[in-house]
Coordinates of C-alpha atoms and ligand atoms in Angstrom, one line a residue:
M1 CA -25.9 15.0 -1.9
A2 CA -22.2 14.8 -1.1
R3 CA -21.1 11.7 0.7
V4 CA -19.6 12.5 4.2
D5 CA -17.4 10.6 6.6
L6 CA -18.3 9.8 10.2
D7 CA -17.1 13.3 11.2
G8 CA -19.3 15.0 8.6
K9 CA -16.4 15.8 6.2
P10 CA -17.0 15.3 2.4
I11 CA -15.4 12.0 1.1
E12 CA -13.1 12.7 -1.9
P13 CA -13.0 10.0 -4.6
M14 CA -9.9 7.9 -4.3
T15 CA -8.0 5.2 -6.2
I16 CA -7.6 1.9 -4.4
C17 CA -5.1 -0.8 -5.4
M18 CA -6.8 -4.0 -4.3
I19 CA -4.6 -7.1 -4.3
G20 CA -6.6 -10.4 -4.2
A21 CA -9.6 -8.5 -5.6
G22 CA -10.7 -11.6 -7.5
G23 CA -11.4 -13.7 -4.3
F24 CA -14.4 -14.0 -2.0
I25 CA -13.9 -10.9 0.1
G26 CA -12.4 -8.9 -2.8
S27 CA -15.4 -9.6 -5.1
H28 CA -17.9 -8.3 -2.5
L29 CA -15.7 -5.3 -1.7
C30 CA -15.5 -4.4 -5.4
E31 CA -19.2 -4.8 -5.8
K32 CA -19.8 -2.4 -2.9
L33 CA -17.3 0.2 -4.1
M34 CA -18.7 0.1 -7.7
A35 CA -22.4 0.3 -6.6
E36 CA -22.2 2.8 -3.8
T37 CA -19.1 5.0 -4.1
P38 CA -17.2 7.1 -6.6
H39 CA -13.9 5.4 -5.9
R40 CA -11.7 3.8 -8.6
V41 CA -10.3 0.3 -8.2
L42 CA -7.2 -1.2 -9.6
A43 CA -8.1 -4.9 -9.2
L44 CA -5.1 -7.3 -9.0
D45 CA -5.4 -11.0 -8.9
V46 CA -4.4 -14.2 -10.8
Y47 CA -8.1 -15.0 -11.3
S48 CA -11.1 -12.8 -12.3
D49 CA -14.0 -15.3 -12.4
K50 CA -15.7 -13.9 -9.3
I51 CA -15.6 -10.3 -10.5
R52 CA -16.3 -11.0 -14.2
H53 CA -19.8 -9.5 -13.7
L54 CA -18.2 -6.2 -12.7
L55 CA -15.7 -6.1 -15.6
E56 CA -18.0 -7.0 -18.5
P57 CA -19.8 -5.7 -20.5
E58 CA -18.2 -2.3 -21.0
S59 CA -21.6 -0.7 -20.8
L60 CA -21.8 -1.2 -17.0
P61 CA -22.4 2.0 -15.2
W62 CA -19.0 1.8 -13.4
A63 CA -17.0 0.9 -16.4
G64 CA -13.8 3.0 -16.3
R65 CA -13.7 2.9 -12.5
I66 CA -12.5 -0.7 -12.3
Q67 CA -9.5 -2.0 -14.1
F68 CA -8.3 -5.6 -13.8
H69 CA -4.6 -6.5 -13.8
R70 CA -3.9 -10.2 -14.0
L71 CA -0.7 -10.6 -12.0
N72 CA 1.0 -12.8 -9.4
I73 CA 2.5 -10.6 -6.7
K74 CA 5.3 -13.1 -6.2
H75 CA 7.0 -12.0 -9.3
D76 CA 5.6 -9.0 -11.2
S77 CA 7.5 -5.7 -11.6
R78 CA 4.2 -3.9 -12.2
L79 CA 3.3 -4.1 -8.5
E80 CA 5.2 -1.0 -7.2
G81 CA 3.8 1.1 -10.0
L82 CA 0.2 0.1 -9.3
I83 CA 0.7 0.9 -5.6
K84 CA 2.2 4.3 -6.5
M85 CA -0.8 5.1 -8.7
A86 CA -3.2 4.5 -5.8
D87 CA -4.1 6.5 -2.7
L88 CA -4.7 3.3 -0.7
T89 CA -3.6 -0.3 -1.0
I90 CA -5.8 -3.2 0.3
N91 CA -4.0 -6.5 0.5
L92 CA -6.3 -9.6 0.5
A93 CA -4.0 -12.0 -1.4
A94 CA -3.2 -15.1 0.6
I95 CA -3.4 -18.9 0.8
C96 CA -6.1 -19.0 3.5
T97 CA -7.8 -22.5 3.4
P98 CA -7.0 -24.6 6.5
A99 CA -6.6 -27.8 4.4
D100 CA -3.5 -26.2 3.0
Y101 CA -1.8 -25.1 6.2
N102 CA -0.5 -28.5 7.3
T103 CA -0.2 -30.0 3.7
R104 CA 1.4 -27.0 2.0
P105 CA 3.1 -25.2 4.9
L106 CA 5.9 -23.7 2.8
D107 CA 3.4 -22.2 0.3
T108 CA 1.3 -21.0 3.2
I109 CA 4.2 -19.3 4.9
Y110 CA 5.5 -17.8 1.7
S111 CA 2.1 -16.5 0.6
N112 CA 1.1 -15.0 4.0
F113 CA 4.5 -13.5 4.9
I114 CA 7.2 -13.4 2.2
D115 CA 4.8 -12.4 -0.6
A116 CA 3.2 -9.7 1.5
L117 CA 6.6 -8.1 2.4
P118 CA 7.0 -6.1 -0.9
V119 CA 3.5 -4.7 -0.5
V120 CA 4.3 -3.4 2.9
K121 CA 7.6 -2.0 1.8
Y122 CA 6.2 -0.2 -1.3
C123 CA 3.5 1.4 0.8
S124 CA 5.9 2.5 3.4
E125 CA 8.5 3.9 1.0
N126 CA 5.9 5.7 -1.1
N127 CA 3.9 7.0 1.9
K128 CA 0.8 5.1 0.8
R129 CA -1.9 4.0 3.2
L130 CA -2.3 0.2 3.7
I131 CA -5.3 -1.9 4.8
H132 CA -3.9 -5.4 5.4
F133 CA -6.1 -8.5 5.8
S134 CA -4.8 -10.7 8.7
T135 CA -7.0 -13.2 10.5
C136 CA -8.7 -14.0 13.8
E137 CA -6.5 -17.1 13.7
V138 CA -3.6 -15.0 15.1
Y139 CA -5.2 -15.5 18.5
G140 CA -4.8 -19.3 18.1
K141 CA -6.4 -21.2 21.0
T142 CA -8.2 -19.5 24.0
I143 CA -6.6 -19.4 27.5
G144 CA -9.7 -21.3 28.6
S145 CA -8.9 -24.3 26.4
F146 CA -6.0 -25.1 28.8
L147 CA -8.2 -25.2 31.9
P148 CA -9.8 -28.4 33.1
K149 CA -13.1 -29.2 31.2
D150 CA -15.2 -28.6 34.4
S151 CA -13.4 -25.4 35.5
P152 CA -16.0 -22.6 36.2
L153 CA -13.4 -20.2 34.9
R154 CA -14.2 -21.4 31.4
E155 CA -17.4 -19.5 31.6
D156 CA -15.5 -16.2 32.4
P157 CA -15.1 -14.1 29.2
A158 CA -11.6 -13.1 30.5
Y159 CA -10.6 -16.6 29.5
Y160 CA -12.0 -16.7 26.0
L161 CA -13.0 -13.3 24.7
L162 CA -10.5 -12.2 22.0
K163 CA -9.3 -8.6 22.4
E164 CA -7.0 -6.9 19.8
D165 CA -4.9 -5.1 22.5
A166 CA -4.9 -7.6 25.3
S167 CA -5.3 -11.3 24.2
P168 CA -2.2 -13.4 23.7
C169 CA -1.5 -15.4 20.5
I170 CA -1.4 -19.1 21.5
F171 CA -0.3 -21.6 18.9
G172 CA 0.5 -25.3 19.0
S173 CA 3.9 -26.9 18.7
I174 CA 5.9 -26.6 15.5
E175 CA 4.9 -30.1 14.3
K176 CA 1.3 -28.9 14.4
Q177 CA 1.7 -27.3 11.0
R178 CA -1.8 -26.0 11.1
W179 CA -0.3 -22.9 12.8
S180 CA 2.0 -22.0 9.9
Y181 CA -0.7 -19.7 8.6
A182 CA -1.5 -18.0 11.9
C183 CA 2.2 -17.6 12.6
A184 CA 3.0 -16.0 9.2
K185 CA 0.0 -13.7 9.6
Q186 CA 1.2 -12.7 13.1
L187 CA 4.7 -11.9 11.8
I188 CA 3.4 -9.7 9.0
E189 CA 1.1 -7.9 11.5
R190 CA 4.2 -7.2 13.7
L191 CA 6.2 -6.0 10.7
I192 CA 3.4 -3.6 9.6
Y193 CA 3.0 -2.4 13.2
A194 CA 6.8 -1.8 13.3
E195 CA 6.7 0.1 10.0
G196 CA 4.0 2.3 11.5
A197 CA 6.0 2.9 14.7
E198 CA 9.5 3.4 13.1
N199 CA 8.7 4.8 9.6
G200 CA 5.2 6.3 9.9
L201 CA 3.4 3.8 7.7
E202 CA -0.4 4.6 7.8
F203 CA -1.9 1.2 8.3
T204 CA -5.1 -0.7 9.3
I205 CA -5.1 -4.4 10.1
V206 CA -8.3 -6.4 9.7
R207 CA -8.9 -9.6 11.6
P208 CA -11.9 -11.3 10.0
F209 CA -13.8 -13.8 12.1
N210 CA -15.3 -16.4 9.7
W211 CA -16.9 -14.2 7.1
I212 CA -19.2 -16.3 4.9
G213 CA -21.7 -15.8 2.1
P214 CA -22.1 -16.3 -1.7
R215 CA -18.9 -16.9 -3.8
M216 CA -16.9 -18.3 -0.8
D217 CA -14.4 -20.8 -2.0
F218 CA -15.6 -23.4 -4.5
I219 CA -17.7 -26.5 -4.9
P220 CA -15.2 -29.4 -5.5
G221 CA -15.5 -30.9 -9.0
I222 CA -17.7 -28.1 -10.2
D223 CA -15.8 -24.8 -10.0
G224 CA -12.7 -26.1 -8.2
P225 CA -10.6 -29.3 -8.0
S226 CA -12.6 -32.4 -7.3
E227 CA -10.1 -33.5 -4.5
G228 CA -10.0 -29.9 -3.0
V229 CA -11.1 -29.2 0.5
P230 CA -12.5 -25.7 0.9
R231 CA -13.5 -24.0 4.2
V232 CA -16.4 -25.4 6.2
L233 CA -19.3 -23.5 4.5
A234 CA -18.4 -24.9 1.0
C235 CA -17.6 -28.4 2.4
F236 CA -21.1 -28.5 4.0
S237 CA -22.8 -26.9 0.9
N238 CA -21.1 -29.4 -1.4
A239 CA -22.3 -32.4 0.8
L240 CA -25.9 -31.0 0.9
L241 CA -26.0 -30.4 -2.9
R242 CA -24.8 -34.0 -3.5
R243 CA -27.1 -35.5 -0.9
E244 CA -24.0 -36.8 1.1
Q245 CA -23.4 -36.7 4.8
L246 CA -21.7 -33.6 6.3
K247 CA -18.4 -34.6 7.8
L248 CA -17.8 -33.4 11.4
V249 CA -14.1 -33.2 12.2
D250 CA -13.3 -34.5 15.7
G251 CA -16.9 -34.5 16.7
G252 CA -17.7 -30.9 15.5
Q253 CA -17.1 -29.5 18.9
S254 CA -15.1 -26.4 17.9
Q255 CA -17.0 -23.2 18.2
R256 CA -17.1 -20.3 15.6
T257 CA -18.9 -17.0 15.2
F258 CA -20.0 -16.5 11.6
I259 CA -20.7 -13.1 10.1
Y260 CA -22.5 -12.3 6.8
I261 CA -20.1 -11.0 4.2
K262 CA -22.3 -8.0 3.5
D263 CA -22.2 -6.9 7.1
A264 CA -18.4 -7.2 7.2
I265 CA -18.0 -5.3 4.0
E266 CA -19.8 -2.3 5.6
A267 CA -17.1 -2.3 8.2
V268 CA -14.3 -2.3 5.6
L269 CA -16.0 0.6 3.7
L270 CA -16.0 2.6 7.0
M271 CA -12.3 1.9 7.4
I272 CA -11.6 3.0 3.8
E273 CA -13.5 6.2 4.1
N274 CA -12.5 7.2 7.7
P275 CA -8.7 7.1 7.7
Q276 CA -8.4 9.3 10.7
R277 CA -10.3 6.8 12.7
A278 CA -8.9 3.6 11.2
N279 CA -5.2 4.4 10.8
G280 CA -2.9 2.7 13.4
Q281 CA -5.7 0.3 14.4
I282 CA -6.2 -3.4 14.5
F283 CA -9.8 -4.4 14.1
N284 CA -11.7 -7.6 15.0
V285 CA -14.5 -7.9 12.4
G286 CA -17.0 -10.5 13.4
N287 CA -20.5 -11.2 14.9
P288 CA -20.3 -12.3 18.5
N289 CA -24.0 -13.1 18.6
N290 CA -23.7 -15.8 15.9
E291 CA -21.8 -18.4 17.9
V292 CA -22.3 -22.1 17.2
T293 CA -20.4 -25.4 17.4
V294 CA -19.6 -26.9 14.0
R295 CA -22.1 -29.6 14.8
Q296 CA -24.8 -27.0 15.3
L297 CA -23.8 -25.3 12.1
A298 CA -24.2 -28.7 10.2
E299 CA -27.7 -29.1 11.8
M300 CA -28.8 -25.6 10.8
M301 CA -27.5 -25.9 7.3
T302 CA -29.2 -29.2 6.8
Q303 CA -32.5 -27.8 8.0
I304 CA -32.2 -24.6 5.9
Y305 CA -31.1 -26.5 2.8
S306 CA -34.1 -28.7 3.0
K307 CA -36.3 -25.7 3.1
V308 CA -34.6 -23.9 0.2
S309 CA -34.3 -27.0 -2.0
E310 CA -37.7 -28.5 -1.0
E311 CA -36.0 -31.9 -0.6
A312 CA -36.1 -33.9 2.6
A313 CA -32.9 -34.2 4.5
L314 CA -31.0 -37.5 4.8
D315 CA -32.1 -39.6 7.8
V316 CA -28.6 -39.4 9.2
P317 CA -27.2 -36.1 7.9
T318 CA -23.8 -36.1 9.6
I319 CA -20.9 -38.4 10.0
D320 CA -17.9 -38.1 12.4
V321 CA -14.4 -38.2 11.0
S322 CA -11.0 -37.7 12.7
S323 CA -9.0 -34.7 11.8
K324 CA -6.1 -37.0 10.8
E325 CA -8.4 -38.7 8.3
F326 CA -9.8 -35.4 7.0
Y327 CA -6.8 -33.1 7.0
G328 CA -3.9 -35.4 7.5
E329 CA -0.9 -35.1 9.9
G330 CA -0.2 -31.8 11.7
Y331 CA -3.8 -30.5 11.9
D332 CA -4.9 -28.7 15.0
D333 CA -7.8 -26.4 15.7
S334 CA -8.9 -23.1 17.3
D335 CA -11.4 -24.1 20.0
K336 CA -13.5 -21.0 20.3
R337 CA -13.5 -17.6 18.6
I338 CA -15.6 -14.7 19.9
P339 CA -14.5 -11.2 18.9
D340 CA -14.4 -8.4 21.4
M341 CA -16.1 -5.4 19.6
T342 CA -15.0 -2.5 21.8
I343 CA -12.4 -1.1 19.5
I344 CA -14.4 -1.2 16.2
N345 CA -17.4 0.2 18.1
R346 CA -15.4 3.0 19.5
Q347 CA -13.6 4.0 16.3
L348 CA -16.2 3.3 13.6
G349 CA -19.5 2.9 15.5
W350 CA -20.0 -0.4 13.5
N351 CA -22.1 -3.4 14.5
P352 CA -23.1 -6.5 12.5
K353 CA -26.8 -7.0 11.7
T354 CA -27.6 -10.4 10.2
S355 CA -28.5 -13.4 12.3
L356 CA -26.9 -16.8 11.5
W357 CA -30.2 -18.2 10.3
D358 CA -30.8 -15.4 7.8
L359 CA -27.2 -15.4 6.5
L360 CA -27.3 -19.2 6.0
E361 CA -30.7 -18.9 4.2
A362 CA -29.4 -16.2 1.9
T363 CA -26.2 -18.2 1.1
L364 CA -27.8 -21.6 0.6
T365 CA -30.5 -20.1 -1.6
Y366 CA -27.6 -18.7 -3.8
Q367 CA -25.7 -22.1 -3.6
H368 CA -28.8 -24.0 -4.6
R369 CA -29.6 -21.6 -7.5
T370 CA -26.0 -21.6 -8.7
Y371 CA -24.9 -25.2 -8.4
A372 CA -27.8 -27.7 -8.1
E373 CA -28.3 -28.2 -11.9
A374 CA -24.5 -28.4 -12.5
I375 CA -24.2 -31.1 -9.8
K376 CA -27.1 -33.1 -11.2
K377 CA -25.5 -33.1 -14.6
A378 CA -22.1 -34.0 -13.3
V379 CA -23.5 -36.9 -11.3
S380 CA -25.6 -38.3 -14.1
R381 CA -22.7 -38.1 -16.6
P382 CA -21.5 -41.6 -17.4
V383 CA -17.9 -42.3 -16.1
A384 CA -15.5 -42.9 -19.0
S385 CA -14.2 -46.5 -19.1
S386 CA -10.4 -46.8 -19.1
Ligands
NAD401 P1 -9.8 -16.0 -1.3 O1 -8.9 -17.1 -1.4 O2 -11.2 -16.1 -1.8 O3 -9.1 -14.7 -1.9 C1 -7.8 -14.5 -2.0 C2 -7.4 -14.0 -3.4 O4 -6.0 -13.7 -3.4 C3 -7.7 -15.1 -4.4 O5 -8.5 -14.6 -5.5 C4 -6.3 -15.4 -5.0 O6 -6.3 -15.7 -6.4 C5 -5.5 -14.1 -4.7 N1 -4.1 -14.4 -4.6 C6 -3.5 -15.2 -3.7 N2 -2.1 -15.2 -3.9 C7 -1.9 -14.3 -4.9 C8 -0.7 -13.8 -5.6 N3 0.5 -14.3 -5.3 N4 -0.9 -12.9 -6.5 C9 -2.1 -12.4 -6.9 N5 -3.3 -12.8 -6.3 C10 -3.2 -13.7 -5.3 O7 -9.9 -15.6 0.3 P2 -10.8 -14.6 1.1 O8 -11.7 -15.3 2.0 O9 -11.4 -13.6 0.2 O10 -9.7 -13.9 2.1 C11 -9.1 -12.7 1.8 C12 -8.1 -12.3 2.9 O11 -8.8 -12.3 4.2 C13 -7.0 -13.3 3.1 O12 -5.8 -12.6 3.4 C14 -7.4 -14.2 4.3 O13 -6.3 -14.7 5.0 C15 -8.2 -13.2 5.1 N6 -9.2 -13.9 5.9 C16 -10.4 -14.2 5.5 C17 -11.3 -14.9 6.3 C18 -12.7 -15.2 5.9 O14 -13.5 -15.4 6.8 N7 -13.1 -15.2 4.6 C19 -11.0 -15.2 7.6 C20 -9.7 -14.8 8.1 C21 -8.8 -14.2 7.2
UDP402 N1 -14.8 -28.6 9.6 C1 -15.7 -29.8 9.7 N2 -16.0 -30.4 8.5 C2 -15.7 -29.9 7.3 C3 -14.8 -28.8 7.2 C4 -14.4 -28.1 8.4 O1 -16.0 -30.2 10.8 O2 -16.1 -30.5 6.3 C5 -14.4 -27.9 10.9 C6 -13.0 -27.6 11.0 O3 -12.3 -28.7 11.6 C7 -13.0 -26.4 12.0 C8 -14.3 -25.7 11.5 O4 -15.1 -26.6 10.8 O5 -13.2 -26.8 13.3 C9 -14.1 -24.4 10.6 O6 -13.3 -24.8 9.6 P1 -12.9 -23.8 8.4 O7 -12.2 -24.6 7.3 O8 -14.1 -23.1 7.9 O9 -11.8 -22.8 8.9 P2 -11.4 -22.2 10.3 O10 -12.6 -21.5 11.0 O11 -10.8 -23.3 11.1 O12 -10.4 -21.2 9.9

């Protein structure tokens, strides 16, 4: 049976130029496109480890529909040609790990603004559609965070719910370099919006709210640098796998809403296949029902990991650390992130499905299966004497 869009029209196979296809989100999006659609993917990245299972062996049912191009978009003359060959470009490439924002602010700003500029320009000049990945971090802090702690207004959604077309973007001062990422993302959003308004660029901007699941980031010392600091999911998984305490930054009081990567990918596929409904839109993509403090996340992950690994949890599973100690000078934090879902509901009729418990159980089962043995071996290996 022919696949149809939300308005009942047949979906024509298309070619997608996916930049950053080898990362966490890209790997899941490629998997979905290969397994469930007839679309072709030109997959661009400097790494391919997370999509190797889609590229080899050549007998895979989708071989011929996915082509990997190892390139760095900072300096590669093939970029414009690849964008021209495609009907749609999806840009996921970015430095997007908070530990980098205050320690490598220049790289962060270049990656999220300067390196994205040619992509926008080539799409605009060649009349190609663009889906650009921004971030929920463009909202920064909530209005409510500036109210007194005991103010009843803090309970009013008007002071914390994040709306694409109404909420302000509130960042800290310039020496709080944490905001280098959010600010670069905001500026590229504004540029894309202006290209749409002045030059007719067909664009969609995605603001992910803490998408998590298998293949997110890396486990330090196993498939990433031993001194590296990934995002919170991998930090906590790493500690659980090593039977170490989970570090709570500044008391773990910040709040996040986590969404299962597979739910979020459904939303992206709807955007890809319904251009009439997605063009010109900025979409929050998150799960407002899955809100927890970081402390609660640590408690849930500890409990679930104990179930999955069949090992008792540590007596004191968490430890408090200051943000200065953990991230260094210039760190700051978003206090609370709840997405308003009105626009994505109206345009795409999409809603997330998976509860926080279920998505953590699925993810920790994967982490345990993938890493537990490697960590045991790494820990038991004798340290070389100097
Ligand atoms: P990721 O780090 O796993 O993936 C990014 C990929 O881009 C990596 O594979 C990296 O190698 C590639 N890349 C970076 N610079 C490149 C360059 N110059 N040339 C070629 N490839 C390059 O991150 P992710 O979680 O998959 O995020 C993808 C996008 O979504 C990013 O733009 C990020 O800012 C945004 N985002 C993600 C989340 C989330 O919850 N995961 C939240 C907010 C925003
Ligand atoms: N965090 C923490 N311990 C860690 C890693 C992160 O308490 O080991 C906190 C971090 O300070 C932030 C939240 O967890 O409040 C989410 O951090 P993440 O790196 O996932 O990215 P963010 O949601 O801030 O973009």
